[in-house]
GROMACS .gro file of C-alpha atoms in nm:
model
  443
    1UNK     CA    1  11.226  17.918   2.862
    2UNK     CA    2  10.859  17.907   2.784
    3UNK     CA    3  10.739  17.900   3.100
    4UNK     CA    4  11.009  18.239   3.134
    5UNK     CA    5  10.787  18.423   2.836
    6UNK     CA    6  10.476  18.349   3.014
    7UNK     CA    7  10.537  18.490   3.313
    8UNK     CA    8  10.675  18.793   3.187
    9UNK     CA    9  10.362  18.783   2.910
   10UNK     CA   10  10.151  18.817   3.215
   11UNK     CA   11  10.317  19.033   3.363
   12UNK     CA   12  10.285  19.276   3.123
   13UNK     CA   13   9.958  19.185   3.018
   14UNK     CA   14   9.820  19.338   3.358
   15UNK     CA   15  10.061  19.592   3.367
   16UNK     CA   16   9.866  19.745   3.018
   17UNK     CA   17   9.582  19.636   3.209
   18UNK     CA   18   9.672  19.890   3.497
   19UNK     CA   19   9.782  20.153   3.233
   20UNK     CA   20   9.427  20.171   3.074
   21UNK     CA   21   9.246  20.197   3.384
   22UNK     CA   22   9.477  20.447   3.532
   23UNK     CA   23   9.392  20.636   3.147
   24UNK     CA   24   9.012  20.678   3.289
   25UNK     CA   25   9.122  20.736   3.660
   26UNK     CA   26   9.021  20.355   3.750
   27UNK     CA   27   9.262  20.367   4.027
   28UNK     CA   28   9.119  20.106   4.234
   29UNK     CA   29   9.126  19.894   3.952
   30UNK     CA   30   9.490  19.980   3.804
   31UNK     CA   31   9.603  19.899   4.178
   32UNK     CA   32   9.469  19.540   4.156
   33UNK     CA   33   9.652  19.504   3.818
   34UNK     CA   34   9.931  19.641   3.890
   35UNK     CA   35   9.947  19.454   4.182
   36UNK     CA   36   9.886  19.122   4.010
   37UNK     CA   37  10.137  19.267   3.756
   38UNK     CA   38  10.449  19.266   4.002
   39UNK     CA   39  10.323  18.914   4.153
   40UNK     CA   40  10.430  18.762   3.810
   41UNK     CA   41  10.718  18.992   3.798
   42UNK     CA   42  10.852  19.171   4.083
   43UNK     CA   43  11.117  19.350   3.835
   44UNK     CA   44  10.876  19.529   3.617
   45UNK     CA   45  10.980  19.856   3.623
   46UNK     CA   46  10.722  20.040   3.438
   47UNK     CA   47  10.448  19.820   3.644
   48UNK     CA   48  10.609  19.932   3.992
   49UNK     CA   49  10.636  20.275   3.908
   50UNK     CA   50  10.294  20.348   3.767
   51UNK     CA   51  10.174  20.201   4.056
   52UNK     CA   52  10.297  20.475   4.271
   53UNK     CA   53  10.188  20.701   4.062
   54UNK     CA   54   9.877  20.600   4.107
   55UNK     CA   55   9.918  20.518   4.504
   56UNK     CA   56   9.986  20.934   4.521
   57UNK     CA   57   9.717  21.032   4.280
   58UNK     CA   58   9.461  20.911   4.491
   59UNK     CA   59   9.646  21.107   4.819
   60UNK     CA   60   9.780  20.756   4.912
   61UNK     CA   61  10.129  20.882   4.859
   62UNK     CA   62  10.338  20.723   5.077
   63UNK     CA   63  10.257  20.388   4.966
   64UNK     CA   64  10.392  20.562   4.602
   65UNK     CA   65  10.725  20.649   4.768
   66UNK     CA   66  10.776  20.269   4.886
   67UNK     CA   67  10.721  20.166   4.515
   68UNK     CA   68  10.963  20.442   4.387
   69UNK     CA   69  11.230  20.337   4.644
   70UNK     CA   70  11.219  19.960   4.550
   71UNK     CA   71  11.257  20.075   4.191
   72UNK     CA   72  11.515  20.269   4.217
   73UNK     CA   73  11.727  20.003   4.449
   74UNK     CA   74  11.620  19.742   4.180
   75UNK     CA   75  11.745  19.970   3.834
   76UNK     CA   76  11.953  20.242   3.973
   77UNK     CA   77  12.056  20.412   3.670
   78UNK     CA   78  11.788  20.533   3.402
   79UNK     CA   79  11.462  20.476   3.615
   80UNK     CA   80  11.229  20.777   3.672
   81UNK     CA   81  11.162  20.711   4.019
   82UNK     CA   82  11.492  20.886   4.053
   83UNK     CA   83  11.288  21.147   3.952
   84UNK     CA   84  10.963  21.166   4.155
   85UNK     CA   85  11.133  21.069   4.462
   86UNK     CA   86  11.390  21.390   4.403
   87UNK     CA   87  11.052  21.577   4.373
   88UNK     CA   88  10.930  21.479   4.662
   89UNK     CA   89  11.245  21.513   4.919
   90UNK     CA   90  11.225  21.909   4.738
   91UNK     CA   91  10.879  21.919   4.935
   92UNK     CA   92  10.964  21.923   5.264
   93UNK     CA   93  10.708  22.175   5.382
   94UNK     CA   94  10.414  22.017   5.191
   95UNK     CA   95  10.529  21.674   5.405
   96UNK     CA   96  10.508  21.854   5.743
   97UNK     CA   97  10.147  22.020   5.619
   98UNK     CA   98  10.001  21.656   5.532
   99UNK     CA   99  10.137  21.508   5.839
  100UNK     CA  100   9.938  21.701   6.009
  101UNK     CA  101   9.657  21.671   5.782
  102UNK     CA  102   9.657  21.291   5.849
  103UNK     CA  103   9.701  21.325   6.241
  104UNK     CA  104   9.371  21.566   6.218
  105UNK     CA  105   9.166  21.299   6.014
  106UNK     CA  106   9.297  21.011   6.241
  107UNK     CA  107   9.141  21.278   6.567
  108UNK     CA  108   8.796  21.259   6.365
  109UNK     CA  109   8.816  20.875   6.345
  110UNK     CA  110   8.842  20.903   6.718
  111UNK     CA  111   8.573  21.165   6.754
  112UNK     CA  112   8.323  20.946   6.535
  113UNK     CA  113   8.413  20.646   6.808
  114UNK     CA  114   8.308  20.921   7.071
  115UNK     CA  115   7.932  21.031   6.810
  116UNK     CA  116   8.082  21.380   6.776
  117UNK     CA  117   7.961  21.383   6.382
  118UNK     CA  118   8.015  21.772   6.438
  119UNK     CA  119   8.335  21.796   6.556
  120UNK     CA  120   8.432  21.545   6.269
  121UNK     CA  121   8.264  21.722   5.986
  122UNK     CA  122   8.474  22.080   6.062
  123UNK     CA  123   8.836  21.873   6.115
  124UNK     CA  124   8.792  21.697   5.790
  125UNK     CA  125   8.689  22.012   5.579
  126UNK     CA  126   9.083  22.127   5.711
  127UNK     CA  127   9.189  21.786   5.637
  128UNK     CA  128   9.073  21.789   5.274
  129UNK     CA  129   9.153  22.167   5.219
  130UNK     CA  130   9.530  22.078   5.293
  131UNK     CA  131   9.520  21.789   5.166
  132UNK     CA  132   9.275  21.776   4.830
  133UNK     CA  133   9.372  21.432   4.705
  134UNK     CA  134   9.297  21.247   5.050
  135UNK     CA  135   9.083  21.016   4.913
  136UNK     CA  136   8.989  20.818   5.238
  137UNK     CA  137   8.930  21.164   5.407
  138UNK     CA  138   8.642  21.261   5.114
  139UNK     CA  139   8.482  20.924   5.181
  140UNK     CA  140   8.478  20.989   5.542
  141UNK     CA  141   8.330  21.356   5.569
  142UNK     CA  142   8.063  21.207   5.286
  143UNK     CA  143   7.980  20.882   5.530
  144UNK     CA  144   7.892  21.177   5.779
  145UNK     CA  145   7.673  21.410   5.562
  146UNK     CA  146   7.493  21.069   5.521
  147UNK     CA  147   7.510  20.983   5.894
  148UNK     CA  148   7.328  21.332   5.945
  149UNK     CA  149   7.129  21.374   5.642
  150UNK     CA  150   7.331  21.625   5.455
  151UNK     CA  151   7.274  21.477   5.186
  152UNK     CA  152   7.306  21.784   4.919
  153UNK     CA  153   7.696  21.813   5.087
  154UNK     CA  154   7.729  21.419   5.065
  155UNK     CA  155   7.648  21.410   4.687
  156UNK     CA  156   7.924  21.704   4.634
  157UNK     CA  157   8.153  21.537   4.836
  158UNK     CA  158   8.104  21.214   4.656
  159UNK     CA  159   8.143  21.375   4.286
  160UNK     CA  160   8.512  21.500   4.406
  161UNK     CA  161   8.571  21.144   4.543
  162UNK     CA  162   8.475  20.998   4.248
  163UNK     CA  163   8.694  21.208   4.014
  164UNK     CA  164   9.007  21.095   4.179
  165UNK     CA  165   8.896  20.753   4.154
  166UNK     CA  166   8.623  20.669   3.922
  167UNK     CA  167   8.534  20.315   4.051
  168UNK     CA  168   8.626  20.289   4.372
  169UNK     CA  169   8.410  20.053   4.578
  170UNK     CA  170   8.356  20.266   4.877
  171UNK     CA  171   8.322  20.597   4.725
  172UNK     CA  172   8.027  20.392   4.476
  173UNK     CA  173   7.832  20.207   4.799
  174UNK     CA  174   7.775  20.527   4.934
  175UNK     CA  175   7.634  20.666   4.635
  176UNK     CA  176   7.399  20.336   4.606
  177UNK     CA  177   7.343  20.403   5.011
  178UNK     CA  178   7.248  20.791   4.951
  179UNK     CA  179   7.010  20.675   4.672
  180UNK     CA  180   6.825  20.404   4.916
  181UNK     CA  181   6.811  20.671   5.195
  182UNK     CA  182   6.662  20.940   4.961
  183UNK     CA  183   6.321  21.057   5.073
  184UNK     CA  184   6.366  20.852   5.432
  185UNK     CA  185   6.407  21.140   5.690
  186UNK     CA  186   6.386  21.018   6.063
  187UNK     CA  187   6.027  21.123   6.177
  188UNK     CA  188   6.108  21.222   6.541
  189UNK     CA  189   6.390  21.134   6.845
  190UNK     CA  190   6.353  21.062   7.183
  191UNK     CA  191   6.396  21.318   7.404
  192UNK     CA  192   6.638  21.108   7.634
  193UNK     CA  193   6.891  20.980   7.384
  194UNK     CA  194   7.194  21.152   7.424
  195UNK     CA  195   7.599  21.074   7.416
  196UNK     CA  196   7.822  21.269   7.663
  197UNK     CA  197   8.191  21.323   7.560
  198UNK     CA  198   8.486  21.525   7.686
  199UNK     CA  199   8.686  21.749   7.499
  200UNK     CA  200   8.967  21.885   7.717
  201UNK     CA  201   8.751  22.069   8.032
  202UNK     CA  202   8.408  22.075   7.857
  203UNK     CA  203   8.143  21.811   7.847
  204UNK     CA  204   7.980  21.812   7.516
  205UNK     CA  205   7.616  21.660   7.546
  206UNK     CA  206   7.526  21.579   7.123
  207UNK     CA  207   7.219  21.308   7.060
  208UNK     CA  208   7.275  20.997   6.965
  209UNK     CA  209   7.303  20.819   6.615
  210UNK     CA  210   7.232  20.498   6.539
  211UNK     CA  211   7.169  20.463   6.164
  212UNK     CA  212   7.581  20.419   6.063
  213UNK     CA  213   7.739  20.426   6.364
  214UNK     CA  214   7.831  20.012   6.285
  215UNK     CA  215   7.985  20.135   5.955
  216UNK     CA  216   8.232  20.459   6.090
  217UNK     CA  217   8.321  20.208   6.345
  218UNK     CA  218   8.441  19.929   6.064
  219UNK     CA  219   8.624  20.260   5.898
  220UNK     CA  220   8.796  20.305   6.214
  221UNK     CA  221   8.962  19.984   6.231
  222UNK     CA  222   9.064  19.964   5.897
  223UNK     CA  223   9.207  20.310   5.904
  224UNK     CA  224   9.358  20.406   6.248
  225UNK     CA  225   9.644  20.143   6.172
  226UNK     CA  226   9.804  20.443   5.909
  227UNK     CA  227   9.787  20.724   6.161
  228UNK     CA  228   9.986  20.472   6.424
  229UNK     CA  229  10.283  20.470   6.161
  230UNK     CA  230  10.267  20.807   5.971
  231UNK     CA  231  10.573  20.928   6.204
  232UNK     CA  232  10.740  20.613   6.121
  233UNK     CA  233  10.680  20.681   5.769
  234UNK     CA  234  10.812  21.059   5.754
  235UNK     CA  235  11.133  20.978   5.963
  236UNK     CA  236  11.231  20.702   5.765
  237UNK     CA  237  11.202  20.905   5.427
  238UNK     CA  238  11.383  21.196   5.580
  239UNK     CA  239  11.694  20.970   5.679
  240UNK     CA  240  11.705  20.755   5.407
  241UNK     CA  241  11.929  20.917   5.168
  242UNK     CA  242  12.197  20.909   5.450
  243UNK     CA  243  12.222  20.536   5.465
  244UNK     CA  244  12.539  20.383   5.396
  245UNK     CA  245  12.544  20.196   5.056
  246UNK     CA  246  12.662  19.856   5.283
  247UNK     CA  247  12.351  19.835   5.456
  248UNK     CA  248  12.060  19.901   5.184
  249UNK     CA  249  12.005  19.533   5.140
  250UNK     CA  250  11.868  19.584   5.544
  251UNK     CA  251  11.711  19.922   5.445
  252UNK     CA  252  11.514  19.752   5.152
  253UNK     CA  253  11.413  19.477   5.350
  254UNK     CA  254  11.218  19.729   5.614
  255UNK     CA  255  11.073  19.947   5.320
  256UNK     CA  256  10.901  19.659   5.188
  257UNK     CA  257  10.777  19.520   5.588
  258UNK     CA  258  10.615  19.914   5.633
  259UNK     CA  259  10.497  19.935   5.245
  260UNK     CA  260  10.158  19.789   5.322
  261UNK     CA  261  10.102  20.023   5.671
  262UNK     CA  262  10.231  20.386   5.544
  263UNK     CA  263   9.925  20.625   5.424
  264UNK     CA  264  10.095  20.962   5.389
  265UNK     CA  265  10.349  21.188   5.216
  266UNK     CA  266  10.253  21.451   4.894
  267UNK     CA  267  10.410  21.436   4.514
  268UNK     CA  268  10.363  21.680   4.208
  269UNK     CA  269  10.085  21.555   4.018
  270UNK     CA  270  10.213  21.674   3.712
  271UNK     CA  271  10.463  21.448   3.734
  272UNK     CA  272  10.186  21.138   3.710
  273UNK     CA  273  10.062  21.352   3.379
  274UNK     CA  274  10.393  21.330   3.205
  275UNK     CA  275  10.467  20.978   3.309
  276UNK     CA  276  10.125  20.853   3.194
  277UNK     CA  277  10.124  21.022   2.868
  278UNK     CA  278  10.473  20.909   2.833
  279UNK     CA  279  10.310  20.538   2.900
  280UNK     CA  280  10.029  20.637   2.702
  281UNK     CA  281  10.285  20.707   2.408
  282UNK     CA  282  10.479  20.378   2.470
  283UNK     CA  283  10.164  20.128   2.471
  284UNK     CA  284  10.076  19.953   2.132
  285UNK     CA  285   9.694  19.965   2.179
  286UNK     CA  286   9.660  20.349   2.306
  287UNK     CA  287   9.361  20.415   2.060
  288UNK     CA  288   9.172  20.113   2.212
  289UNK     CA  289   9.246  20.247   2.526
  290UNK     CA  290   9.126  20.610   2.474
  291UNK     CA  291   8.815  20.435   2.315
  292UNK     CA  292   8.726  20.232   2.624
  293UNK     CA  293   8.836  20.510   2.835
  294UNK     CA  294   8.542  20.730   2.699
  295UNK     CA  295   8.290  20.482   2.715
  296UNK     CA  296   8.341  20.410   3.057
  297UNK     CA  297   8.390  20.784   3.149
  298UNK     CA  298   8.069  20.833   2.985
  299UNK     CA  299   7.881  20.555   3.137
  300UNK     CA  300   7.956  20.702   3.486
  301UNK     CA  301   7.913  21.087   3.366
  302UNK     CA  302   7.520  20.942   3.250
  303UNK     CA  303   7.504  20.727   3.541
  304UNK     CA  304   7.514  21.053   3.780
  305UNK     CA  305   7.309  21.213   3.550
  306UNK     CA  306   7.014  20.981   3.579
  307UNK     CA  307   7.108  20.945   3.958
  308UNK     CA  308   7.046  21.320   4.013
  309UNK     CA  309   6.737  21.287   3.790
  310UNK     CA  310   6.604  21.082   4.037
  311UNK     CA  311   6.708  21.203   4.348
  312UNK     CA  312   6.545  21.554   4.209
  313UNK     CA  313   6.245  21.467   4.157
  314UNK     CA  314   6.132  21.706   3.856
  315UNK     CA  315   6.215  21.428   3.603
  316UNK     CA  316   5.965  21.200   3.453
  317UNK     CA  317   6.020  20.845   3.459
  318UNK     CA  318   6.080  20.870   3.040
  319UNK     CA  319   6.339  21.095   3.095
  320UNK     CA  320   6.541  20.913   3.346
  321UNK     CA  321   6.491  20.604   3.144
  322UNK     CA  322   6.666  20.762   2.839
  323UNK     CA  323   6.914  20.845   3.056
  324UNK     CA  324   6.995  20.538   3.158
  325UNK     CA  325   6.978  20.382   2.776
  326UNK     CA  326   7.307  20.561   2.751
  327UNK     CA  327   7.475  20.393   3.030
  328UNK     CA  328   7.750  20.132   2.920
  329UNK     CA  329   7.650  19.863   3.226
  330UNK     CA  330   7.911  19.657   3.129
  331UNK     CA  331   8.211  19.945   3.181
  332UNK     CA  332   8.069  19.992   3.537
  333UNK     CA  333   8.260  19.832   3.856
  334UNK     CA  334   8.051  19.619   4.052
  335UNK     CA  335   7.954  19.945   4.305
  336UNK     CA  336   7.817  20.145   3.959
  337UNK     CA  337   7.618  19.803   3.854
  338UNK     CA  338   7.452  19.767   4.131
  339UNK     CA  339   7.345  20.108   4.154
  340UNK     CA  340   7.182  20.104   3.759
  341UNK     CA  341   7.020  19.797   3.840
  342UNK     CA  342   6.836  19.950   4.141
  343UNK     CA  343   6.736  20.249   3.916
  344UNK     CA  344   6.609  20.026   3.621
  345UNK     CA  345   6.446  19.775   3.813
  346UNK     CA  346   6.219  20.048   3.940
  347UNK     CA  347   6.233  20.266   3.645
  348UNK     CA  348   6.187  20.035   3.375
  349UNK     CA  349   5.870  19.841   3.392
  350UNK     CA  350   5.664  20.137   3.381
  351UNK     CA  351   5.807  20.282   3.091
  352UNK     CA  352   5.865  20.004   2.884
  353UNK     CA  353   5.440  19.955   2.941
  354UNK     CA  354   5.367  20.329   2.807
  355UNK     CA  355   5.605  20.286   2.541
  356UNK     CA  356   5.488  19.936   2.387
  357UNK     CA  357   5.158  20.049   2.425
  358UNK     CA  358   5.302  20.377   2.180
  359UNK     CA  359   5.461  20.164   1.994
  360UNK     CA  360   5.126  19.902   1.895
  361UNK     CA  361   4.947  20.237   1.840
  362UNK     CA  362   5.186  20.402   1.599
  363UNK     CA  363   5.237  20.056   1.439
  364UNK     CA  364   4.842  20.027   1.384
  365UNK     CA  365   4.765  20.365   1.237
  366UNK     CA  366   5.138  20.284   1.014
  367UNK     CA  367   5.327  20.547   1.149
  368UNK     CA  368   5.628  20.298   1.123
  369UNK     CA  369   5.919  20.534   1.218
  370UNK     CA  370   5.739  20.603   1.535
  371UNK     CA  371   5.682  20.254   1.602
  372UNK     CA  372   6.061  20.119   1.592
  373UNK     CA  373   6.122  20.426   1.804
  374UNK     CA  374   5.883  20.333   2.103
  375UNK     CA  375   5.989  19.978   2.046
  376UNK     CA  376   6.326  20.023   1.997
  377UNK     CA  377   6.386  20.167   2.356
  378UNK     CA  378   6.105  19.840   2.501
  379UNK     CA  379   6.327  19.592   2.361
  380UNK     CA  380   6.642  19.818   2.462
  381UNK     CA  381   6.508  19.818   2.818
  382UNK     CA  382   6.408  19.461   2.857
  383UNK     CA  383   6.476  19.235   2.527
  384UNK     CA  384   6.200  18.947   2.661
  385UNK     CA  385   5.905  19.185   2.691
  386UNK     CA  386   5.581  19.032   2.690
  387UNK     CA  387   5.735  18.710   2.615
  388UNK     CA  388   5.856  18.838   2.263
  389UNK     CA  389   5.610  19.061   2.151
  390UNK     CA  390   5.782  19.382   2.182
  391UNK     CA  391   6.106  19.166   1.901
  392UNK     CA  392   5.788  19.059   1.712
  393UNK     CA  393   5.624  19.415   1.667
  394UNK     CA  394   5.962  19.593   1.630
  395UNK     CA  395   6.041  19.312   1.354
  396UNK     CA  396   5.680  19.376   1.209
  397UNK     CA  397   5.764  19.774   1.196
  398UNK     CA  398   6.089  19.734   1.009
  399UNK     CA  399   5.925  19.439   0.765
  400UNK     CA  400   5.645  19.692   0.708
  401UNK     CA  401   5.869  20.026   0.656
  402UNK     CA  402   6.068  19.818   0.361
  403UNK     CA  403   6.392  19.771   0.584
  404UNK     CA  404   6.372  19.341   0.565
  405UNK     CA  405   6.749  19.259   0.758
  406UNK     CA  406   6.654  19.474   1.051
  407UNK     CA  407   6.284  19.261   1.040
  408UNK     CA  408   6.514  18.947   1.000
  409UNK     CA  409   6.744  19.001   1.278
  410UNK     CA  410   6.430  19.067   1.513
  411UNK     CA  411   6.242  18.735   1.388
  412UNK     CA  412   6.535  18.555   1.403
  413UNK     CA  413   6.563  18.675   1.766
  414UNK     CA  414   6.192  18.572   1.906
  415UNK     CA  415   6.290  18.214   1.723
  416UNK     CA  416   6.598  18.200   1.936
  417UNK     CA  417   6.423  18.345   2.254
  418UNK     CA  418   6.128  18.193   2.249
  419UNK     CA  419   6.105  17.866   2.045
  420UNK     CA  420   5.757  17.670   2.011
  421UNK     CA  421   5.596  17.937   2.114
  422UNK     CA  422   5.292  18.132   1.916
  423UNK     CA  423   5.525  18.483   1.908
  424UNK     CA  424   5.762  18.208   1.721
  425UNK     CA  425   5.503  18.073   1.498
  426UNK     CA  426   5.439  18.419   1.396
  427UNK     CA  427   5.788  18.600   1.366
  428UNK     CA  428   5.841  18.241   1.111
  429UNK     CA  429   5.569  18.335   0.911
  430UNK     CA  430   5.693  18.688   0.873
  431UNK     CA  431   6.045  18.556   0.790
  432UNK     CA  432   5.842  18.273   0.537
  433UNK     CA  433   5.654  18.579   0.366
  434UNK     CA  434   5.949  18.804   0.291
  435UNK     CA  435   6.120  18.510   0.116
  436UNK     CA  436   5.830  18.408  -0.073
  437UNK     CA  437   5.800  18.749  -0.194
  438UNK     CA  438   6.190  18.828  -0.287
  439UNK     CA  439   6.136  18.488  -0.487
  440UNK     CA  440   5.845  18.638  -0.675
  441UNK     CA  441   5.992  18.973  -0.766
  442UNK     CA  442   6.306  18.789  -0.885
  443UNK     CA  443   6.077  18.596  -1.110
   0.00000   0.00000   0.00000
């Protein structure tokens, strides 16, 4: 029995896990959860349904109406997948209008196997025009604007991406990849590199690219499996509600074999807002979860914001670096991590050596507020600077401006850092002083 409450414990442990990251749009993340949810408990309604809500949010619909389907065979009465897949058989228009949507983007995977970057770039601006939450399609057309130095359209493709799903990894390398490439323009092509193709009775002559053709070619594998069973996909929808009750045990059985393969099909996305804020209502920890929620949404929102700060150009290194002091690193996936630690590691030094060098100033003339400001940010940046000194000062400015547990905490933190060591030695005597003068002003 105990080892019963565990598994359901877990089960809904990740399940809350996938609610608060689909809260903050995490979709990527509430998939893995979810996912790891139903592994613990495959009959976990609310987990298996909020995951296809958040399969169609991200334009990965299809996948959704699998998850619906299993939940409703598994709780037929009282389940809102009842619901969203009702909504969805109304929609049979919208279906036929992202079929073809998908069969257009699966032509540009072919087209980028063939280097017609051109021909790709105007198919997927129809694809994502019928189809606005096609998440894979966004990443696709913004690997292009890369691939051809675009790089104004890849950034604005890349926002959208990231607003249907905040941390998803792909959508965040290419952001970290348009950051590296800023500034590196090819300086000149040989005259003789060119790739013929064939479109119907024309030969299309287009020179040839080389800096991610290895990358659209690993997106084509991974993603020309979902065009092969999109018909698949649509028929078996259209005919399911005329199975016979006698063989759904058989029906189920193929849903679940074609729930990892299908990648297309529509919902009403205001159908995802009033399950989620009917989830939202329902979970015990919602205020936590609206509190995380904003500091990760903000961490990304000042994230791009130093991003474009550097990409610009008309920012000054003190600038960006604020910027980044605002960024949350830990509420970043790995893809957002990596990119603040490419900014800061080229960012930082510099300013943390004009601002200590503030901070001593302000600190010798006793402008004190000054001081903890400059030094404030130094030890912000990079706690260990100059092996202690910038904790050392910063304690110094607070001893000096009357505020003694701020000074403590720093002292007490170039101890810890830095033992036997003359930074030590000195923060101890600071710490020895104030105590040998609150003992003389109690006498």
């Amino acid at each position: 029995m105990n080892y019963t409450k565990k598994i359901l414990y877990q089960s809904n442990y990740w399940y809350n896990d996938g609610l608060r990251k689909a809260q903050i749009r995490d979709m990527s993340g509430a998939i893995t959860s979810l996912r790891r949810s139903l592994q613990y408990n495959r009959a976990n309604i609310n987990a298996r349904n909020l995951l296809g809500l958040v399969y169609y949010g991200r334009g990965e619909v299809a996948e959704g109406l699998v998850e619906w389907i299993i939940s409703k065979n598994l709780k037929p009465r009282d389940n809102i997948a009842g619901y969203f897949i009702s909504e969805v058989q109304k929609s049979a228009n919208e279906l036929e209008i992202i079929n073809q949507a998908v069969k257009k983007y699966n032509q540009c995977l072919i087209y980028c196997e063939q280097q017609g970057e051109d021909l790709a770039i105007i198919q997927l601006k129809k694809v994502i025009a019928a189809h606005p939450t096609f998440l894979k399609a966004y990443q696709l057309l913004a690997l292009l604007y890369l691939h051809t130095e675009q790089y104004a359209k890849a950034r604005q493709i890349l926002r959208t991406a990231r607003k249907l799903d905040t941390t998803n990894e792909m959508t965040l390398r290419y952001m970290h990849a348009m950051t590296q490439l800023r500034g590196k323009k090819t300086k000149g092509k040989s005259k003789d590199e060119s790739v013929e193709y064939h479109l119907g009775n024309e030969t299309i002559i287009q020179p040839a690219h080389s800096g991610m053709k290895e990358l659209s070619s690993k997106i084509t594998v991974a993603n020309i499996i979902a065009g092969v069973f999109i018909g698949a996909a649509i028929i078996w929808f259209l005919i399911l509600p005329a199975v016979n009750e006698e063989k759904s045990d058989q029906v189920n059985k193929q849903i679940v074999e074609y729930s990892n393969r299908i990648n297309a099909l529509e919902a009403q996305v205001s159908a995802q807002t009033k399950a989620l804020d009917e989830y939202r209502a329902a979970s015990s920890d919602t205020e936590a979860a609206q509190q995380t929620a904003a500091s990760t949404s903000d961490s990304y929102e000042n994230l791009m914001t130093a991003s474009d700060q550097y990409d610009s150009g008309s920012y000054s290194e003190d600038t960006i670096a604020d910027t980044l002091l605002n960024v949350n690193r830990a509420a970043l996936g790995s893809g957002g991590q990596a990119l603040y630690d490419q900014m800061s590691s080229e960012i930082f030094p510099t300013v943390c050596e004009s601002r200590y060098a503030n901070g001593l100033e302000s600190l010798d003339v006793a402008n004190y507020d000054n001081a903890i400001q400059y030094l404030i940010k130094v030890v912000r940046m990079d706690e260990q600077y100059e092996n202690g000194g910038a904790l050392l000062n910063l304690g110094t400015a607070y001893m000096r401006s009357g505020d003694n547990d701020n000074a403590k905490t720093y002292f007490n933190r170039v101890i810890e850092l830095f033992p036997n060591t003359d930074n030590a030695n000195s923060a101890q005597t600071s710490l020895n002083s104030m105590t040998d003068s609150s003992d003389n002003t109690k006498q």
